[in-house]
Amino acid sequence: MKITVPPTAARNGILRVWLQRIPVDSQIIYAFRTRPNTADEHPISQAHIYGRGEGSSASEKVMLQFPINPGGKPFQAGEVLILKRRNTAADAYEDIQLDVIEVT
């Protein structure tokens, strides 16, 4: 999933991604910088999601906060990041689709 960094996130040094609803499963979402036609190998940030659990009727929206990893290059307004999750069984990062309603 691609996310464009807004000016607010670049100024504040933290990207906030609002989701329509808390996902079922807990997981860590990683943000990667993009280069022309490819993504960096290493994440620049990560955010934890604490899932609502299978069968839960919880419908609250949730905010993911992505601070830059220590020593990382600051966010740049307009840059495109790719959000992925880690598939430990395959030892790889994989694409993820989230119900994003706002990015600040």
XYZ file of N, CA, C and O in Angstrom, residues 3-4 11 14 19 34 72 74-75 78 80 89 92 96 102:
60
model
N 1.520 5.328 0.477
C 1.067 6.485 1.249
C 1.955 7.667 0.859
O 3.176 7.528 0.811
N 1.352 8.815 0.623
C 2.117 10.027 0.336
C 2.253 10.837 1.621
O 1.272 11.081 2.320
N 6.911 18.140 8.722
C 7.249 19.152 9.743
C 7.391 18.539 11.128
O 8.291 18.871 11.895
N 6.624 12.790 12.260
C 5.862 11.576 12.541
C 4.682 11.499 11.562
O 3.984 12.480 11.347
N -7.045 4.648 10.360
C -7.767 3.540 9.753
C -9.240 3.606 10.148
O -9.570 4.003 11.270
N 10.528 4.704 -1.129
C 10.563 4.221 -2.505
C 11.660 4.941 -3.263
O 11.995 6.086 -2.965
N 17.590 7.927 11.144
C 17.032 7.918 9.789
C 16.867 9.311 9.213
O 16.815 10.309 9.929
N 14.851 12.335 7.715
C 13.485 12.815 7.983
C 12.545 12.601 6.793
O 12.983 12.505 5.648
N 11.261 12.549 7.087
C 10.245 12.483 6.039
C 10.337 13.742 5.187
O 10.633 14.826 5.689
N 5.475 14.995 0.285
C 5.252 14.518 -1.071
C 5.929 13.207 -1.413
O 5.633 12.617 -2.449
N 6.666 9.260 -1.430
C 5.769 8.120 -1.369
C 6.428 7.005 -0.572
O 7.568 6.630 -0.825
N 6.930 -16.545 8.354
C 7.065 -17.890 7.781
C 7.863 -17.850 6.480
O 8.657 -18.748 6.207
N 9.934 -12.627 4.807
C 9.850 -11.551 3.819
C 8.778 -10.553 4.233
O 7.907 -10.853 5.040
N 0.269 -4.991 2.085
C -0.892 -4.994 2.937
C -1.861 -3.918 2.456
O -1.425 -2.872 1.956
N -7.484 8.765 6.533
C -6.785 10.047 6.581
C -5.306 9.806 6.860
O -4.942 8.878 7.590
